[in-house]
Amino acid sequence: MSDIDLSVEIAGVKFRNPILTASGTFGYGEEFNEYIDLSRIGGIITKSVTRYPRPGHKPPRTFETSSGMLNAIGLANVGIDRFIEEKIPFLRTLDTNVIVNVAGFSLDEYVEVVRRLNDADGISMLEINISCPNVGADGLEFSSSETSAHKLTAELKKISRYPLIIKLSPNVTDIAAIAVACEDAGADALSLINTLVGMAINHYTFKPMLTNTTGGLSGPAIKPVALACVMKVYRCVKIPIIGIGGIMDHFDVAQFFIAGATAVEFGTANFVNPNCTVDAVEGIRDYLRDMNIATITDLIGRLRD
Ligand SMILES: Cc1cc2nc3c(=O)[nH]c(=O)nc-3n(C[C@H](O)[C@H](O)[C@H](O)COP(=O)(O)O)c2cc1C
């Protein structure tokens, strides 16, 4: 079988293959441009952008754990003004899909950032990071209740020029219920999972390893959790799911598709091998050929009992 079709479509946006980079692990794309051929992957997702620039938490803000890492970067980013002025001109030149990840600490902040992005070109979709505390309301994360996830999605859907991917947190009682609320509110796609809350302690100093005390756990350690979340959400929604969490190679990609994903994001893997996404594009092609499957979309949700 020679012509393997790796293309996928999400909310009318065509991807040459379903391999994307995860927000916060790939900068604004430029940082990796000299190491990998970005035109060979399906798309890149930029670091979360907020209304105002943020320096983030004080270091140490990352710590390696067994089969993964903790991070408490604190959403360090250049803010929407500099993003549009300094980052969009480069992103517009790329021959791949650019997905801009948006974060905020109130409904108004998300709305403002999304409005600003409406005027920018060279963007395929927005990914909304809802794992932020709503300081304007109850202090809970937008991702932690069906009501707040629904409200945020519905408000952004009203004003966004671009299709919306809502990025879900695993730090909730029932991720499928939040997924359904986002779908009901008009989300075009869902991505999952963001990091799991964790911590590490220095047993000599009795201090946490991260200045922020807790951080988000990512990498291979979270893959089984992520796969289960994708499988559960796939059984409850009709919109496409983008799988994230501990994906290191093309076999992981295949497993997320079988669980129900239509595309995947590589995060922590970029720190181990900056070329992991391009390698996975080649790998998944060989895997599909070996499995006698001509079209990658034929793998979606093929989990057997
Ligand atoms: C250092 C670091 C920074 C991150 N920053 C963001 C961010 O700004 N916005 C976001 O939505 N997710 C962020 N994430 C979460 C990743 O996009 C991804 O959801 C998570 O790491 C799980 O995937 P992985 O196991 O492949 O890394 C960050 C992850 C890491 C490791």
Short mmCIF file of C-alpha atoms and ligand atoms in Angstrom, two decimals:
data_model
loop_
_atom_site.label_atom_id
_atom_site.label_comp_id
_atom_site.label_asym_id
_atom_site.label_seq_id
_atom_site.Cartn_x
_atom_site.Cartn_y
_atom_site.Cartn_z
CA MET A 1 0.00 0.00 0.00
CA SER A 2 1.80 3.16 -1.14
CA ASP A 3 -0.42 6.20 -0.71
CA ILE A 4 -1.21 6.53 2.96
CA ASP A 5 -3.61 9.42 3.64
CA LEU A 6 -2.64 11.22 6.84
CA SER A 7 -4.87 14.27 6.30
CA VAL A 8 -7.58 15.20 8.77
CA GLU A 9 -10.16 17.98 8.93
CA ILE A 10 -11.35 19.75 12.06
CA ALA A 11 -14.11 22.37 11.87
CA GLY A 12 -13.43 22.91 8.17
CA VAL A 13 -9.68 23.38 8.70
CA LYS A 14 -7.55 20.95 6.71
CA PHE A 15 -4.40 19.47 8.26
CA ARG A 16 -1.83 17.64 6.10
CA ASN A 17 -1.34 15.30 9.04
CA PRO A 18 -2.72 15.16 12.59
CA ILE A 19 0.59 15.81 14.39
CA LEU A 20 0.58 19.13 16.30
CA THR A 21 2.77 20.68 19.01
CA ALA A 22 1.28 21.39 22.46
CA SER A 23 0.99 24.88 23.91
CA GLY A 24 3.82 25.96 26.20
CA THR A 25 6.28 23.38 24.91
CA PHE A 26 7.00 24.95 21.53
CA GLY A 27 7.32 28.67 22.26
CA TYR A 28 5.93 30.78 19.43
CA GLY A 29 7.26 28.43 16.74
CA GLU A 30 10.32 30.55 15.89
CA GLU A 31 12.35 28.88 18.63
CA PHE A 32 12.11 25.52 16.81
CA ASN A 33 12.20 26.79 13.22
CA GLU A 34 15.92 26.17 12.73
CA TYR A 35 15.72 22.64 14.16
CA ILE A 36 12.68 21.21 12.42
CA ASP A 37 10.87 21.66 9.12
CA LEU A 38 7.56 23.04 10.36
CA SER A 39 5.91 22.47 6.98
CA ARG A 40 6.10 18.71 7.62
CA ILE A 41 3.77 18.71 10.62
CA GLY A 42 0.04 19.39 10.78
CA GLY A 43 0.29 22.54 12.85
CA ILE A 44 1.76 24.34 15.82
CA ILE A 45 0.01 25.64 18.92
CA THR A 46 1.52 28.70 20.52
CA LYS A 47 2.17 29.44 24.21
CA SER A 48 -0.96 30.70 26.02
CA VAL A 49 -1.40 34.41 25.41
CA THR A 50 -3.12 36.65 27.97
CA ARG A 51 -4.33 40.26 27.84
CA TYR A 52 -1.24 41.61 29.60
CA PRO A 53 2.39 40.37 29.59
CA ARG A 54 3.19 37.99 32.44
CA PRO A 55 6.65 37.24 33.83
CA GLY A 56 5.36 33.99 35.34
CA HIS A 57 6.51 32.35 38.57
CA LYS A 58 10.03 32.63 39.95
CA PRO A 59 12.40 29.72 39.23
CA PRO A 60 12.73 26.85 39.83
CA ARG A 61 9.60 26.34 37.78
CA THR A 62 10.27 22.93 36.25
CA PHE A 63 11.33 19.67 37.87
CA GLU A 64 11.95 16.25 36.31
CA THR A 65 9.99 13.36 37.84
CA SER A 66 9.78 9.62 37.15
CA SER A 67 8.62 9.38 33.53
CA GLY A 68 7.62 13.00 33.35
CA MET A 69 8.05 16.54 34.60
CA LEU A 70 6.36 19.12 36.77
CA ASN A 71 6.01 22.72 35.63
CA ALA A 72 4.68 25.86 37.24
CA ILE A 73 5.59 28.44 34.62
CA GLY A 74 2.70 30.68 35.66
CA LEU A 75 1.58 31.49 32.10
CA ALA A 76 4.65 33.61 31.33
CA ASN A 77 3.94 35.26 27.98
CA VAL A 78 4.39 38.49 26.01
CA GLY A 79 0.73 39.60 26.22
CA ILE A 80 -1.64 40.11 23.29
CA ASP A 81 -0.20 43.46 22.06
CA ARG A 82 3.34 42.16 21.59
CA PHE A 83 2.00 38.81 20.35
CA ILE A 84 0.22 40.54 17.47
CA GLU A 85 3.07 42.94 16.77
CA GLU A 86 6.05 40.59 17.14
CA LYS A 87 4.89 36.98 16.79
CA ILE A 88 2.11 37.05 14.18
CA PRO A 89 4.37 38.34 11.33
CA PHE A 90 6.56 35.21 11.65
CA LEU A 91 3.63 32.85 12.21
CA ARG A 92 1.95 34.18 9.05
CA THR A 93 4.90 32.99 6.95
CA LEU A 94 4.57 29.36 8.02
CA ASP A 95 3.35 26.67 5.67
CA THR A 96 1.43 24.91 8.43
CA ASN A 97 -1.66 25.54 10.54
CA VAL A 98 -1.18 28.02 13.36
CA ILE A 99 -3.42 27.54 16.39
CA VAL A 100 -3.22 30.33 18.95
CA ASN A 101 -3.77 29.28 22.57
CA VAL A 102 -5.65 31.86 24.67
CA ALA A 103 -5.80 32.14 28.47
CA GLY A 104 -7.44 34.60 30.85
CA PHE A 105 -8.33 35.26 34.47
CA SER A 106 -11.86 36.54 33.82
CA LEU A 107 -14.47 36.17 31.11
CA ASP A 108 -13.76 39.74 29.98
CA GLU A 109 -10.06 38.99 29.56
CA TYR A 110 -10.71 35.98 27.29
CA VAL A 111 -13.21 38.06 25.29
CA GLU A 112 -10.75 40.88 24.82
CA VAL A 113 -7.91 38.61 23.67
CA VAL A 114 -10.18 36.75 21.24
CA ARG A 115 -11.49 40.07 19.83
CA ARG A 116 -7.94 41.26 19.25
CA LEU A 117 -7.09 38.02 17.44
CA ASN A 118 -10.10 38.52 15.14
CA ASP A 119 -8.10 41.32 13.46
CA ALA A 120 -4.99 39.17 12.98
CA ASP A 121 -4.43 36.98 9.92
CA GLY A 122 -2.49 33.77 9.49
CA ILE A 123 -4.41 31.91 12.20
CA SER A 124 -6.32 28.64 11.58
CA MET A 125 -8.04 28.13 14.92
CA LEU A 126 -7.94 29.16 18.57
CA GLU A 127 -7.35 26.79 21.46
CA ILE A 128 -8.88 28.06 24.69
CA ASN A 129 -6.99 27.08 27.84
CA ILE A 130 -9.76 26.96 30.45
CA SER A 131 -7.46 25.77 33.27
CA CYS A 132 -7.17 29.28 34.75
CA PRO A 133 -8.71 30.51 38.00
CA ASN A 134 -11.59 32.89 37.43
CA VAL A 135 -10.36 35.70 39.68
CA GLY A 136 -13.35 37.82 38.67
CA ALA A 137 -15.79 35.28 40.12
CA ASP A 138 -15.41 32.32 42.47
CA GLY A 139 -11.67 31.73 42.07
CA LEU A 140 -12.34 28.23 40.72
CA GLU A 141 -10.88 27.24 37.37
CA PHE A 142 -13.18 27.77 34.37
CA SER A 143 -12.58 24.09 33.61
CA SER A 144 -13.94 22.87 36.92
CA SER A 145 -17.69 23.39 36.48
CA GLU A 146 -20.06 22.65 33.63
CA THR A 147 -21.72 26.05 34.11
CA SER A 148 -18.55 28.13 33.84
CA ALA A 149 -17.11 26.05 30.97
CA HIS A 150 -20.43 26.41 29.12
CA LYS A 151 -20.65 30.17 29.70
CA LEU A 152 -17.07 30.84 28.61
CA THR A 153 -17.43 28.72 25.46
CA ALA A 154 -20.78 30.28 24.51
CA GLU A 155 -19.51 33.86 24.98
CA LEU A 156 -16.35 33.24 22.95
CA LYS A 157 -18.24 31.41 20.24
CA LYS A 158 -20.45 34.50 19.80
CA ILE A 159 -17.51 36.73 18.97
CA SER A 160 -14.71 34.57 17.54
CA ARG A 161 -13.83 34.79 13.86
CA TYR A 162 -11.94 31.49 14.20
CA PRO A 163 -13.13 27.98 15.11
CA LEU A 164 -12.67 27.18 18.81
CA ILE A 165 -10.95 24.21 20.42
CA ILE A 166 -11.67 24.07 24.14
CA LYS A 167 -8.74 22.54 26.08
CA LEU A 168 -9.96 20.47 29.03
CA SER A 169 -8.36 19.83 32.40
CA PRO A 170 -8.13 16.35 33.93
CA ASN A 171 -8.30 17.88 37.43
CA VAL A 172 -12.08 17.47 37.61
CA THR A 173 -14.55 14.87 38.87
CA ASP A 174 -16.13 14.13 35.48
CA ILE A 175 -14.28 15.36 32.38
CA ALA A 176 -16.99 13.95 30.09
CA ALA A 177 -19.64 16.20 31.70
CA ILE A 178 -17.46 19.29 31.07
CA ALA A 179 -16.88 18.09 27.49
CA VAL A 180 -20.62 17.79 26.86
CA ALA A 181 -21.20 21.29 28.33
CA CYS A 182 -18.60 22.76 25.93
CA GLU A 183 -20.10 20.92 22.96
CA ASP A 184 -23.59 22.18 23.88
CA ALA A 185 -22.19 25.73 24.04
CA GLY A 186 -20.87 25.48 20.48
CA ALA A 187 -17.25 24.32 20.80
CA ASP A 188 -15.90 23.21 17.42
CA ALA A 189 -13.46 20.70 18.94
CA LEU A 190 -12.00 19.64 22.28
CA SER A 191 -8.38 19.03 23.25
CA LEU A 192 -7.42 16.95 26.28
CA ILE A 193 -5.67 16.69 28.61
CA ASN A 194 -3.87 19.59 30.23
CA THR A 195 -1.45 18.73 33.08
CA LEU A 196 -2.39 16.96 36.33
CA VAL A 197 -1.71 18.81 39.60
CA GLY A 198 1.34 17.38 41.37
CA MET A 199 4.28 18.26 43.61
CA ALA A 200 7.79 17.17 44.52
CA ILE A 201 9.54 17.62 47.89
CA ASN A 202 13.22 17.89 48.82
CA HIS A 203 13.56 15.55 51.83
CA TYR A 204 16.72 17.32 53.11
CA THR A 205 15.40 20.88 53.10
CA PHE A 206 11.73 19.87 53.57
CA LYS A 207 10.91 22.38 50.83
CA PRO A 208 8.89 21.92 47.64
CA MET A 209 11.03 21.58 44.51
CA LEU A 210 8.97 24.27 42.77
CA THR A 211 8.72 27.85 44.02
CA ASN A 212 4.99 27.64 43.40
CA THR A 213 4.79 24.48 45.62
CA THR A 214 2.54 22.61 43.16
CA GLY A 215 2.84 22.28 39.41
CA GLY A 216 1.41 20.46 36.41
CA LEU A 217 2.56 16.90 35.73
CA SER A 218 3.16 15.99 32.08
CA GLY A 219 5.02 13.39 30.01
CA PRO A 220 4.72 9.59 29.73
CA ALA A 221 3.56 9.34 33.38
CA ILE A 222 0.18 10.83 32.42
CA LYS A 223 -0.45 8.91 29.19
CA PRO A 224 -2.73 6.24 30.71
CA VAL A 225 -4.85 8.98 32.35
CA ALA A 226 -5.04 10.90 29.08
CA LEU A 227 -6.03 7.83 27.06
CA ALA A 228 -8.85 7.04 29.49
CA CYS A 229 -10.08 10.66 29.31
CA VAL A 230 -10.09 10.63 25.49
CA MET A 231 -11.95 7.30 25.45
CA LYS A 232 -14.58 8.56 27.93
CA VAL A 233 -15.12 11.88 26.15
CA TYR A 234 -15.29 10.17 22.73
CA ARG A 235 -18.25 8.15 23.97
CA CYS A 236 -20.15 11.33 24.92
CA VAL A 237 -19.53 13.94 22.18
CA LYS A 238 -19.73 14.20 18.39
CA ILE A 239 -17.17 17.00 17.85
CA PRO A 240 -13.52 16.07 17.10
CA ILE A 241 -11.12 15.38 19.96
CA ILE A 242 -7.43 16.27 19.95
CA GLY A 243 -5.51 13.90 22.23
CA ILE A 244 -2.71 15.19 24.49
CA GLY A 245 -0.70 13.67 27.32
CA GLY A 246 2.58 11.77 27.31
CA ILE A 247 2.67 11.23 23.56
CA MET A 248 6.28 10.39 22.66
CA ASP A 249 6.11 8.52 19.34
CA HIS A 250 3.89 7.24 16.54
CA PHE A 251 2.69 4.21 18.53
CA ASP A 252 1.31 6.61 21.12
CA VAL A 253 -0.36 8.53 18.28
CA ALA A 254 -2.03 5.32 17.07
CA GLN A 255 -3.27 4.52 20.58
CA PHE A 256 -4.87 7.98 20.98
CA PHE A 257 -6.61 7.59 17.61
CA ILE A 258 -7.94 4.17 18.63
CA ALA A 259 -9.27 5.78 21.84
CA GLY A 260 -11.13 8.38 19.73
CA ALA A 261 -8.76 11.23 18.80
CA THR A 262 -8.80 12.92 15.37
CA ALA A 263 -5.43 14.65 15.97
CA VAL A 264 -2.76 14.73 18.68
CA GLU A 265 -0.41 17.21 20.35
CA PHE A 266 3.19 16.49 21.37
CA GLY A 267 4.27 18.42 24.50
CA THR A 268 7.02 17.25 26.86
CA ALA A 269 8.43 15.04 24.07
CA ASN A 270 9.74 18.21 22.33
CA PHE A 271 12.18 18.72 25.24
CA VAL A 272 13.61 15.21 24.73
CA ASN A 273 13.74 15.28 20.93
CA PRO A 274 12.90 18.54 19.09
CA ASN A 275 12.28 16.46 15.95
CA CYS A 276 9.77 14.10 17.63
CA THR A 277 6.81 15.41 15.65
CA VAL A 278 8.45 14.99 12.24
CA ASP A 279 9.68 11.51 13.28
CA ALA A 280 6.10 10.63 14.30
CA VAL A 281 4.74 11.66 10.88
CA GLU A 282 7.09 9.16 9.22
CA GLY A 283 6.46 6.55 11.88
CA ILE A 284 2.67 6.66 11.68
CA ARG A 285 2.83 6.30 7.90
CA ASP A 286 4.90 3.11 8.26
CA TYR A 287 2.62 1.81 11.00
CA LEU A 288 -0.52 2.31 8.87
CA ARG A 289 1.17 0.62 5.91
CA ASP A 290 2.11 -2.35 8.13
CA MET A 291 -1.44 -2.52 9.45
CA ASN A 292 -2.89 -2.33 5.93
CA ILE A 293 -4.86 0.83 6.77
CA ALA A 294 -4.90 3.42 3.95
CA THR A 295 -6.45 6.37 5.77
CA ILE A 296 -5.60 7.55 9.27
CA THR A 297 -9.18 8.59 9.97
CA ASP A 298 -10.11 4.88 9.74
CA LEU A 299 -8.32 4.41 13.07
CA ILE A 300 -10.50 6.86 15.02
CA GLY A 301 -12.42 5.20 17.84
CA ARG A 302 -11.58 1.66 16.72
CA LEU A 303 -11.19 0.43 20.30
CA ARG A 304 -12.38 -3.17 20.67
CA ASP A 305 -13.90 -4.85 23.73
C1 LIG B 1 6.61 23.64 30.36
C2 LIG B 1 5.16 23.51 30.00
C3 LIG B 1 4.41 24.67 29.77
C4 LIG B 1 3.05 24.57 29.44
N1 LIG B 1 2.34 25.70 29.17
C5 LIG B 1 1.04 25.61 28.75
C6 LIG B 1 0.31 26.78 28.38
O1 LIG B 1 0.81 27.90 28.41
N2 LIG B 1 -0.98 26.62 27.98
C7 LIG B 1 -1.59 25.38 27.90
O2 LIG B 1 -2.76 25.31 27.50
N3 LIG B 1 -0.91 24.25 28.24
C8 LIG B 1 0.38 24.35 28.65
N4 LIG B 1 1.08 23.20 28.97
C9 LIG B 1 0.40 21.89 28.90
C10 LIG B 1 0.70 21.15 27.59
O3 LIG B 1 0.24 21.87 26.47
C11 LIG B 1 0.08 19.73 27.60
O4 LIG B 1 -1.33 19.84 27.72
C12 LIG B 1 0.60 18.88 28.73
O5 LIG B 1 1.98 19.10 28.94
C13 LIG B 1 0.38 17.38 28.50
O6 LIG B 1 1.04 16.94 27.34
P1 LIG B 1 2.50 16.24 27.34
O7 LIG B 1 2.43 15.14 28.37
O8 LIG B 1 2.71 15.73 25.95
O9 LIG B 1 3.49 17.28 27.73
C14 LIG B 1 2.44 23.29 29.33
C15 LIG B 1 3.21 22.13 29.56
C16 LIG B 1 4.55 22.23 29.89
C17 LIG B 1 5.35 20.95 30.12
#
